[in-house]
XYZ file of C-alpha atoms in Angstrom:
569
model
C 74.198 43.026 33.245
C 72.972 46.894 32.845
C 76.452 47.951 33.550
C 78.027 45.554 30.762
C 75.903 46.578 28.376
C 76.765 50.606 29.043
C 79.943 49.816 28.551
C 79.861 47.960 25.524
C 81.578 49.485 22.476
C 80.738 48.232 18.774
C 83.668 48.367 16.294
C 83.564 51.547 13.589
C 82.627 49.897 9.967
C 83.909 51.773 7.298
C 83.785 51.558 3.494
C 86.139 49.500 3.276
C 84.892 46.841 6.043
C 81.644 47.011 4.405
C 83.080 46.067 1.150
C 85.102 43.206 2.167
C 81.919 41.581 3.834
C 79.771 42.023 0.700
C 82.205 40.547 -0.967
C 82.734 37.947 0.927
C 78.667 37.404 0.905
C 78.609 37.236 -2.720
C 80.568 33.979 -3.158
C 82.598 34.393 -5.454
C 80.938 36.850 -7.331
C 82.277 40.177 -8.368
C 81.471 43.474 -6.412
C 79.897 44.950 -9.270
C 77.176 42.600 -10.062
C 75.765 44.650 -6.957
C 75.836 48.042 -9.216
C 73.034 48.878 -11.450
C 73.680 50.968 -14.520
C 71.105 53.115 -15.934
C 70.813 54.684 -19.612
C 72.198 57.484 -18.189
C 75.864 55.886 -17.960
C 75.317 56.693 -14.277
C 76.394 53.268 -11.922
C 74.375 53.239 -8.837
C 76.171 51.791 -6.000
C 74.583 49.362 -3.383
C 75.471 51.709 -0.422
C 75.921 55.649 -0.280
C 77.682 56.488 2.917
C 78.868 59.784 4.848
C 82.348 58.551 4.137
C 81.927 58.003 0.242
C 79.791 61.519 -0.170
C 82.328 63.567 2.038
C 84.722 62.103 -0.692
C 83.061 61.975 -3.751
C 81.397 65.364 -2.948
C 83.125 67.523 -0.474
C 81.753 71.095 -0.242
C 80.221 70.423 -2.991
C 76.630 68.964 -1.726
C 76.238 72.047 0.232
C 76.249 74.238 -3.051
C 74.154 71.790 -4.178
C 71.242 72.079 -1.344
C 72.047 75.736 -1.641
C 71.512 75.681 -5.526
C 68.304 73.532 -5.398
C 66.607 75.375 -1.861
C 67.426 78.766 -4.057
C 65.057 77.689 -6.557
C 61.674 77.013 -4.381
C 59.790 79.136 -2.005
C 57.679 76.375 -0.143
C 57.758 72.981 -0.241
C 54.054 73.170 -1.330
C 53.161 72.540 -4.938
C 49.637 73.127 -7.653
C 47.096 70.540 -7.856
C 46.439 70.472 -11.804
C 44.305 67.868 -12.643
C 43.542 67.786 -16.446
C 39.955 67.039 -18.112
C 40.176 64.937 -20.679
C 36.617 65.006 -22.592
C 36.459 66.565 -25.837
C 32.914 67.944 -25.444
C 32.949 71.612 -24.162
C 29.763 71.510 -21.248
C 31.245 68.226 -20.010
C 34.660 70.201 -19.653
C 32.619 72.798 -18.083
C 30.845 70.342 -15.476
C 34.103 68.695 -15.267
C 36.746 71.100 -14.206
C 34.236 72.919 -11.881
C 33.623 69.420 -9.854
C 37.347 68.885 -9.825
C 37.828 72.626 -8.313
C 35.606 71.956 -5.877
C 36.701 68.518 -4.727
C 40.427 69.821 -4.284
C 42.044 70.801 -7.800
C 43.469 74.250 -7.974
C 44.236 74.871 -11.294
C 42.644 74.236 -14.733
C 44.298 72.534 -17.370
C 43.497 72.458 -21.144
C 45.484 70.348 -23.620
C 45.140 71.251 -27.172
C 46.322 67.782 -28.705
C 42.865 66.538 -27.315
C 40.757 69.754 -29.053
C 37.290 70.045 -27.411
C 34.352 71.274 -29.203
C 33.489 74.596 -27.669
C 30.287 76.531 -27.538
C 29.751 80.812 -26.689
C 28.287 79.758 -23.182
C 31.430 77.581 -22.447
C 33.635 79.662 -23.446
C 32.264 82.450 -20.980
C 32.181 79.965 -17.942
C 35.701 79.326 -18.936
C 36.704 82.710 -18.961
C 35.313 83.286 -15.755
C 37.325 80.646 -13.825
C 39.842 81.476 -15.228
C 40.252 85.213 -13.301
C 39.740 82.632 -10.287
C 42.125 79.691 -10.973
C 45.435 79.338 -12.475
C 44.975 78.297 -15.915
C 47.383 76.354 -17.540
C 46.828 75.878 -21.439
C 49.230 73.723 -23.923
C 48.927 73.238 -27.546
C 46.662 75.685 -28.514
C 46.441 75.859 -32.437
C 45.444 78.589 -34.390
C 41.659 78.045 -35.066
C 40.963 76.459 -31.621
C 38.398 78.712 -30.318
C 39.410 77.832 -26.827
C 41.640 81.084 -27.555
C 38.519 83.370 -27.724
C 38.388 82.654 -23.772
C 41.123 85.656 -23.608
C 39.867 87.899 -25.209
C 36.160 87.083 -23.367
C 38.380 88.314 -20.086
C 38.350 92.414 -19.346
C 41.259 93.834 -19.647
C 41.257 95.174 -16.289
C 40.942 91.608 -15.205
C 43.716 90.200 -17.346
C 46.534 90.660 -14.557
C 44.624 88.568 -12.294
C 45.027 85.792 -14.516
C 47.999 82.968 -13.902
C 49.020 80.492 -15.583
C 50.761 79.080 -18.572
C 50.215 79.084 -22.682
C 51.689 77.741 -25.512
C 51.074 76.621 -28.811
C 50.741 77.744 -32.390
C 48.229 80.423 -31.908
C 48.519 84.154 -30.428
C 47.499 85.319 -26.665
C 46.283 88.848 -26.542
C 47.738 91.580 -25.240
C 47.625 92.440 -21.103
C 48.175 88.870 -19.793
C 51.316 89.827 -17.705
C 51.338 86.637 -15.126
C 50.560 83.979 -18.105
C 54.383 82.258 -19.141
C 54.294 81.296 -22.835
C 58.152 80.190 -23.371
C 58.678 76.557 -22.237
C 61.057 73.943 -22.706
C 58.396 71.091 -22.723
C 60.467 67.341 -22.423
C 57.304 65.374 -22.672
C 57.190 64.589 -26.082
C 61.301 63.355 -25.740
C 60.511 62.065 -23.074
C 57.551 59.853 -24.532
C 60.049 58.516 -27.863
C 62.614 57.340 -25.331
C 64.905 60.224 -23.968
C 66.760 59.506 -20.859
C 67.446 62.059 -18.200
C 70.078 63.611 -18.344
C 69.284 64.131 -22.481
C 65.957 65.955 -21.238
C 68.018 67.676 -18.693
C 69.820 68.825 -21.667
C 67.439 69.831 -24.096
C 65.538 71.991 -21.130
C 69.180 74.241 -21.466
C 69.712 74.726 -25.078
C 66.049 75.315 -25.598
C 66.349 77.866 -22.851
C 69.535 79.334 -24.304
C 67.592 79.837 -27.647
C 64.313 80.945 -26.167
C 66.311 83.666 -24.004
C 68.189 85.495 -26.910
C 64.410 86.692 -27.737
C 64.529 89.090 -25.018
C 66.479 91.973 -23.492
C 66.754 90.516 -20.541
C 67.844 87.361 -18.692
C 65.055 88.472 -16.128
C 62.393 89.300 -18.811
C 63.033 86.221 -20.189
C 62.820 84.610 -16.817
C 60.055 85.804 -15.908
C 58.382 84.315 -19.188
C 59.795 80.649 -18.888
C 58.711 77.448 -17.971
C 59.457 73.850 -18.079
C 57.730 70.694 -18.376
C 59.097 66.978 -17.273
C 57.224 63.701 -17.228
C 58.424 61.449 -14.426
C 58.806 57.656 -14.789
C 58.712 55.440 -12.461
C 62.106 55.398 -11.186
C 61.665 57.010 -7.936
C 65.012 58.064 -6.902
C 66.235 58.965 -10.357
C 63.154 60.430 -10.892
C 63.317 62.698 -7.909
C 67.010 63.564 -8.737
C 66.025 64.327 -11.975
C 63.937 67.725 -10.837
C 66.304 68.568 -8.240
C 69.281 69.065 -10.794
C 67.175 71.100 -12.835
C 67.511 73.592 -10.286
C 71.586 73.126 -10.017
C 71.824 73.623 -13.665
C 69.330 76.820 -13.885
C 70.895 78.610 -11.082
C 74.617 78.285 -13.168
C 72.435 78.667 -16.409
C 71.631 82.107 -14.738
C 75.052 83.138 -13.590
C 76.379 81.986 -17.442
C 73.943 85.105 -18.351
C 75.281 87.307 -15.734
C 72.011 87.114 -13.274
C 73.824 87.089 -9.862
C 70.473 86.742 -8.166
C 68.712 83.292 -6.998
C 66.662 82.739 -10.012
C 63.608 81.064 -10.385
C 61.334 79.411 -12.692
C 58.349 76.992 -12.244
C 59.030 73.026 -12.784
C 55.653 71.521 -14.282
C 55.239 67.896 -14.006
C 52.839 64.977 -15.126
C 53.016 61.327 -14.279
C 54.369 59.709 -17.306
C 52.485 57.390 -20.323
C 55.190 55.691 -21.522
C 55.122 53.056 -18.828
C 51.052 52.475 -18.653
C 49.577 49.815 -20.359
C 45.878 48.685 -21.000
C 47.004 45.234 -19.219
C 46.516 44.751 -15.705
C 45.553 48.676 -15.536
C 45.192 48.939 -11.853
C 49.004 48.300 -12.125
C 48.903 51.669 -13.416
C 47.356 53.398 -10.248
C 50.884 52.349 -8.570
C 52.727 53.993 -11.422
C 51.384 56.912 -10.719
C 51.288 57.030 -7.234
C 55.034 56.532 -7.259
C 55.451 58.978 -9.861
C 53.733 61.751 -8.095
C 55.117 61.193 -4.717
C 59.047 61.191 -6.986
C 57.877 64.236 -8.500
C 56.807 65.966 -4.838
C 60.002 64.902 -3.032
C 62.014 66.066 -5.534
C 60.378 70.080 -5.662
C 57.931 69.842 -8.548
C 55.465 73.338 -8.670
C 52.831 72.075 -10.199
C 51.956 68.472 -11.063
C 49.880 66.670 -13.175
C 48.596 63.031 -12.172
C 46.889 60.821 -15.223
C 44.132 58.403 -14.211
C 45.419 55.099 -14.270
C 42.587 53.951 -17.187
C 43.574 57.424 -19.079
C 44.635 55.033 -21.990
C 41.349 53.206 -22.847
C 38.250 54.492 -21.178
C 38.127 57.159 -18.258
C 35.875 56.742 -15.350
C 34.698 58.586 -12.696
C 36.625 56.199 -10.375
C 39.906 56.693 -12.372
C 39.380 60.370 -11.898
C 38.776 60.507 -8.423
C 41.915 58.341 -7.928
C 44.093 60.027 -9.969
C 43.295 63.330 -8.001
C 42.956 61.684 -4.632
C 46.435 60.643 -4.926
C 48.362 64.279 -4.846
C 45.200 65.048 -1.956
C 46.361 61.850 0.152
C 50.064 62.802 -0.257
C 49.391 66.466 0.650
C 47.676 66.035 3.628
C 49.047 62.935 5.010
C 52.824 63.498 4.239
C 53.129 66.898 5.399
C 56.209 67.123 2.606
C 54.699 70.666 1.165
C 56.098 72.129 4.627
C 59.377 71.459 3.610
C 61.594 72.978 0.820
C 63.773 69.877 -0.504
C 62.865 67.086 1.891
C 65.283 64.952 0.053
C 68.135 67.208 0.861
C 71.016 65.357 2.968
C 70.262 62.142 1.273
C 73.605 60.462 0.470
C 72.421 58.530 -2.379
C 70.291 61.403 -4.275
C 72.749 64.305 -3.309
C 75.263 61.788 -5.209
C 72.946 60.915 -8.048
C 71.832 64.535 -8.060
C 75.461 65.869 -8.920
C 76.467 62.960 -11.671
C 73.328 64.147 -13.326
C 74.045 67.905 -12.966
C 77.444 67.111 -14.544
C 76.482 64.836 -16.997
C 73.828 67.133 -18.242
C 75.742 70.356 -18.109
C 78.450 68.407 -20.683
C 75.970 67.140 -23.431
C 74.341 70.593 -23.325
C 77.404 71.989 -24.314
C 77.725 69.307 -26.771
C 74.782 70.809 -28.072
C 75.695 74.349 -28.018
C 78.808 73.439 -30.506
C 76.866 71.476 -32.790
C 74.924 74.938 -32.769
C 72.443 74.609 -30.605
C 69.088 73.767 -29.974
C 66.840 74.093 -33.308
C 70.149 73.056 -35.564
C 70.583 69.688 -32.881
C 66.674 68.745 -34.130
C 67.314 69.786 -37.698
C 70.082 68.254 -38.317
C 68.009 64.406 -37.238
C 70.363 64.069 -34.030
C 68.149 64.160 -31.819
C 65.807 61.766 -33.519
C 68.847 59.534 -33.561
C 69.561 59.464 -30.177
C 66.034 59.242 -29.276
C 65.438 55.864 -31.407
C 68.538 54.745 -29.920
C 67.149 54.834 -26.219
C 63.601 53.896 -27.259
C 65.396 50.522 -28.805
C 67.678 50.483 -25.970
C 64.068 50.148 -23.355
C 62.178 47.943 -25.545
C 65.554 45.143 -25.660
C 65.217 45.743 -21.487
C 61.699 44.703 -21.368
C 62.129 42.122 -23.802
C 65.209 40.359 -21.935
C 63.437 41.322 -18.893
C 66.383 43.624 -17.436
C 63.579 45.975 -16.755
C 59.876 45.182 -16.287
C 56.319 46.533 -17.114
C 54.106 44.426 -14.469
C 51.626 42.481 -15.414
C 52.622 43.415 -19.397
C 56.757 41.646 -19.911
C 56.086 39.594 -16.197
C 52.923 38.451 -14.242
C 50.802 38.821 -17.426
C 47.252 38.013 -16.185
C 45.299 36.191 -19.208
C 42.143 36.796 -17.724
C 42.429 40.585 -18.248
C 40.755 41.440 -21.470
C 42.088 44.212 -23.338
C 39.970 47.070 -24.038
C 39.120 48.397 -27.566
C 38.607 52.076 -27.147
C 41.746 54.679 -26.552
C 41.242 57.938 -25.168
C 44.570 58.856 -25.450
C 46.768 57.862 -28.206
C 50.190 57.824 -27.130
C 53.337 57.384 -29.246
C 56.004 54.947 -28.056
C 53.992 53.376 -25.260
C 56.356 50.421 -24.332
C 53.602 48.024 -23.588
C 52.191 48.546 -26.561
C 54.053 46.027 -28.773
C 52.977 43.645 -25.793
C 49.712 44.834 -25.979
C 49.851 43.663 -29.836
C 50.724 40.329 -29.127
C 47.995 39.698 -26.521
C 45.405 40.654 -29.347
C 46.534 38.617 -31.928
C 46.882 34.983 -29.570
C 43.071 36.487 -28.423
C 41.806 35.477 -31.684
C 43.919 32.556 -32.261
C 46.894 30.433 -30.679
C 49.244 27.504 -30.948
C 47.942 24.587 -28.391
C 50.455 24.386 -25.973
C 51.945 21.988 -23.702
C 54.160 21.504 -20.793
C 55.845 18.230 -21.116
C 56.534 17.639 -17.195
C 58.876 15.327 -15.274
C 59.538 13.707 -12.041
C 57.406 15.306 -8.948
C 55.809 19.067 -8.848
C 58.511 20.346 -6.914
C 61.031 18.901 -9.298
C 59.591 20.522 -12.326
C 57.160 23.849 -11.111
C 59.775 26.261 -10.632
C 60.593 25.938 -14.499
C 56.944 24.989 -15.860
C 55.814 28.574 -14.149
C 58.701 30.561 -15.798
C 57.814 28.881 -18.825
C 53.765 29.659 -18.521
C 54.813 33.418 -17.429
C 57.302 33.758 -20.342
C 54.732 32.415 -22.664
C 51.538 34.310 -20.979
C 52.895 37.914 -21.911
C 52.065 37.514 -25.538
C 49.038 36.031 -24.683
C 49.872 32.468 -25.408
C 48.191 29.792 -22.924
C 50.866 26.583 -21.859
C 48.853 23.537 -19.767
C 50.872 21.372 -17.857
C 50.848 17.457 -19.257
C 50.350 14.592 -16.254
C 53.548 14.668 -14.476
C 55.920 12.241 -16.280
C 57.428 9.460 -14.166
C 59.844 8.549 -16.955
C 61.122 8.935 -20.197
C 58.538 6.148 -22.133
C 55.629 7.606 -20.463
C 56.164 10.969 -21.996
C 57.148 9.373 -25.604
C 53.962 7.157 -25.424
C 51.400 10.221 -24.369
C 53.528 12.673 -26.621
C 52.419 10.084 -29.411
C 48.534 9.813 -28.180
C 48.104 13.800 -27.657
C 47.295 16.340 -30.539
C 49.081 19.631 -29.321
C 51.067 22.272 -31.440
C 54.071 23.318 -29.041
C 55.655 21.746 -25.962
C 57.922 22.744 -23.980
C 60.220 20.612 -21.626
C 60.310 21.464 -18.134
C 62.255 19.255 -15.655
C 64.916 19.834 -12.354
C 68.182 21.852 -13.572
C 70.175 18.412 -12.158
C 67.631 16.165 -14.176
C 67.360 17.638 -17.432
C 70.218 16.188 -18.800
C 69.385 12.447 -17.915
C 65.832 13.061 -19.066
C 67.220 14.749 -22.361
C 69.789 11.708 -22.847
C 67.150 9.274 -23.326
C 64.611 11.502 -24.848
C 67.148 12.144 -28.121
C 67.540 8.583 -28.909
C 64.171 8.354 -30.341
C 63.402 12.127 -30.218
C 59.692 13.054 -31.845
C 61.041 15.113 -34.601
C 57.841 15.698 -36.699
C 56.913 17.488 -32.794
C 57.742 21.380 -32.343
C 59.045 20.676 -28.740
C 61.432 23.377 -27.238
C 63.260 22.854 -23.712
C 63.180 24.885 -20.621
C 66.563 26.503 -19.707
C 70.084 27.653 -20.838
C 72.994 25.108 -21.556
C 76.660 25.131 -22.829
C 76.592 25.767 -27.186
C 77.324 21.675 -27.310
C 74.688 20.567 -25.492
C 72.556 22.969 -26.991
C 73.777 21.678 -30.857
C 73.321 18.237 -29.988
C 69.894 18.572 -28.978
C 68.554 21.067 -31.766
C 70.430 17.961 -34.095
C 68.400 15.667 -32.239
C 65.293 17.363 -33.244
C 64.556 19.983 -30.148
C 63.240 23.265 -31.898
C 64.717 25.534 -28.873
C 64.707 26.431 -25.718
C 63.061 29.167 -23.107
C 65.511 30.854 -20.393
C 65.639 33.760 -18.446
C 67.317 36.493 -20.312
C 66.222 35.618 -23.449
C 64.597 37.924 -26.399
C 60.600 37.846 -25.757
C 59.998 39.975 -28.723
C 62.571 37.747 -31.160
C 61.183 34.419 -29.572
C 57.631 35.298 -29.881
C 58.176 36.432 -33.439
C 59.902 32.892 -33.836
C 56.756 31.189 -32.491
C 54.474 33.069 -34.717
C 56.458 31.937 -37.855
C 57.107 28.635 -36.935
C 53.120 28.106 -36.136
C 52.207 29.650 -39.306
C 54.263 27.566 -41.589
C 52.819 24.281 -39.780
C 49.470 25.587 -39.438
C 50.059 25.532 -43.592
C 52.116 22.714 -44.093
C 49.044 20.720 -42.316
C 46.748 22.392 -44.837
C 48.255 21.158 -47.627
């Protein structure tokens, strides 16, 4: 038996072997319902092979790994946690716990201006000959600036670290990069990646022609991502910035392996103050996107950073770059995604992809004229609407906000940090206003629970994520039962839920004598005829998969409102 088995040989699969069996598995369904596009018009296949790269790619991924490795020096990355208190000797108290229970840098956001006194400001300075400090959005009367000039000037190039914003640093602070190409705020109103891959290279290219040199200039710059929560993309996403800066360089006639620090933070578009926990995930999977794919510094926002901070959201939020660092072992290796099939491939698309709408940019003449001129605004709106219609038809999902809403979680009053463009927010809305008051709501059941569950629990999930409460009816055994208690009960909305093969035969009978002075809708999606002959029947609508939320729910909120006033009256 031993011997057999050494002597066994399995049959080489290749592409195209693997193709014709997922075909076959997909009965009768085309290949491509197995490829997912993304806003980036890139198509991600269900399989990345040696044989598809070695095609697609060539000697190509080994410039690539060349191009990216050229760009990092360890695999190891900053710890900068941000305090978020606007009171300066909680900042104080603050940062200096967070130092000593693992954060290495300090980080100060202007946009959330803290009220500083002399004595903080000193402390500040002080740390700041110790620690990396990175400052953003500093506006001219912010006195956090006054912490620079509180700093020797012998002890000025000790300091690292980063500073923008509208007001001035003082002379002698050599290490401290003030040029950036900050994506955040694009990223927050919608942008897409390769558009943010984009603006980081004609902001560059207008930032540069400030200086006399590519390598003064270099020296100087920065750049800032947020990372969603599409891991592989996401990871990608930092790894082509370093393909497109080392040909950004060459374009400027710097031969040499350039490099320039990639700041990240977990993103805030995706968090929402429902379900908030979901929001710890979020970030973990941000941060460990954002490590795998070479980040130097990174950012992670407590998952409560939204409505009210707590100690426990702080801990987590910097526990979760500790746990990956010293459990992972990833910041011993420079590019530990390189080799991958898949993110080589999605690595180059996005490299090429990029490198063409920068251009685009460049003719339209460049960066500042591209902002100026409202295209950019444009194109943001256009992805932001894009996102929302994907959570709305639930092509994408926010967990426990468009799917597996929880209406026991209450949603909190107080916001820390306002955010623009938040996707749950319009979500969020909706769960506030049913909070206060809602349409009684009904599912009309029938036949036996397994008959009828599958589609009452879509129905109560669709339903839940703006907040709106459906209770099942008894189970009906027939059609007269349910006309007879539809009769007896005082509700505002039902909705129909019975077996795909039984609907029909239930609706049949139901639209003989249908209850038309009742707002009933029915569960699922039909052909236009049977659809028209049961809205002229009296049916309101119907509830599927796929459909509008945001359009339905508005539908429901008008349609309650003129009955809640025709009853009035």
């Amino acid at each position: 038996m031993i011997s057999k088995m050494k002597e066994q040989q399995f049959e080489t699969v290749n592409d195209a072997k693997w193709r014709e069996v997922a075909v076959e598995s997909l009965r009768g369904l085309p290949f491509e319902k197995l490829i997912t596009k993304t806003l980036e018009g890139i198509d991600i296949q269900p399989l990345y092979t040696k044989e598809q790269t070695e095609r697609d790619l060539g000697e190509r991924q080994e410039e690539l790994l060349k191009a990216i490795r050229a760009g990092k020096t360890s695999g190891d990355w900053t710890i900068a946690q941000r305090t978020y208190t606007t009171n300066g000797d909680q900042f104080i108290s603050e940062t200096k716990e967070s130092l000593e229970k693992g954060n290495e840098a300090i980080v100060y956001d202007g946009s959330l201006q803290v009220e500083w006194n002399d004595e903080n400001l000193s402390e500040l300075a002080k740390l700041a000959t110790q620690y990396p400090l990175y400052a953003y959005n500093v506006a001219e009367g912010d006195r956090f600036i006054e912490v620079y000039s509180l700093i020797d000037e012998a002890d000025r190039k000790k300091v690292q670290g980063t500073f923008t914003g509208t007001a001035e640093l003082p002379e002698g602070y050599h290490l401290v990069r003030t040029e950036v190409a900050d994506t955040i705020d694009a990223h927050l109103k919608g942008a897409d990646i390769v558009t943010e891959l984009a603006l980081v290279l004609a902001e560059a290219a207008e930032r540069a022609q400030n200086y006399k040199s590519f390598t003064q200039f270099e020296n100087k710059f920065f750049v800032r991502f947020a990372i969603d929560t599409h891991f592989f993309l996401e990871m990608a996403k930092l790894r082509a910035f370093r393909v497109l800066w080392q040909t950004f360089a060459k374009a400027y006639g710097h031969e040499k392996e350039s490099r320039v620090p990639v700041f990240s933070e977990t993103s805030l578009r995706t968090f929402s103050k429902l379900d908030p926990y979901v929001n710890l995930l979020r970030a973990g999977n941000e941060a460990f996107s954002a490590v795998l794919g070479g980040t130097d510094v990174l950012t992670v926002h407590p998952h409560d950073v939204i409505a009210e901070i707590t100690p426990a959201g702080i801990r987590h939020a910097r526990n979760i770059q500790l746990v990956i660092k010293e459990e992972t072992f990833v910041d011993n290796v420079i590019d530990p995604a390189g080799g991958s099939y898949f993110i080589d491939t999605l690595t180059n698309e996005m490299v090429e992809k990029a490198w063409d709408v920068f251009l685009e940019i460049e003719e339209k003449g460049g960066y500042s004229q591209y902002v100026e001129n409202g295209e950019l605004d444009e194109k943001l709106k256009q992805l932001y609407d894009e996102r929302v219609r994907k959570l709305s038809t639930r092509e994408a999902s926010l967990i426990g906000t468009n799917i597996y809403a929880d209406l026991s979680n209450e949603i909190p009053e107080t916001e820390t940090l306002t955010v623009p463009n938040r996707l749950a927010e319009v979500f969020e809305n909706l769960r506030k206003k049913y909070r206060v008051e809602q349409p009684n709501t009904v599912l009309l059941t029938f036949g036996q629970l397994k008959d009828f569950k599958a589609r009452a629990d879509f129905v109560a999930g669709f339903l839940a994520t703006a907040g709106i409460e459906a209770k099942p009816s008894p189970a009906f055994a027939s059609v007269d039962e349910a006309k007879k208690w539809i009769a007896e009960n005082d509700f505002d909305y039902g909705v129909i839920c019975a077996h795909p093969n039984e609907i029909e035969d239930v609706m049949s009978e139901l639209t003989k004598d249908f209850p038309k002075d009742q707002w009933i809708d029915v569960a699922g999606k039909y052909d236009e005829a049977t659809e028209k002959a049961w809205l002229d029947a009296g049916v309101s609508g119907f509830i599927y998969q796929g459909q509008d939320q945001l359009e339905k729910f508005a539908y429901i909120a008008k349609r309650w409102k003129e009955d809640d006033n025709n009853a009035k009256a």
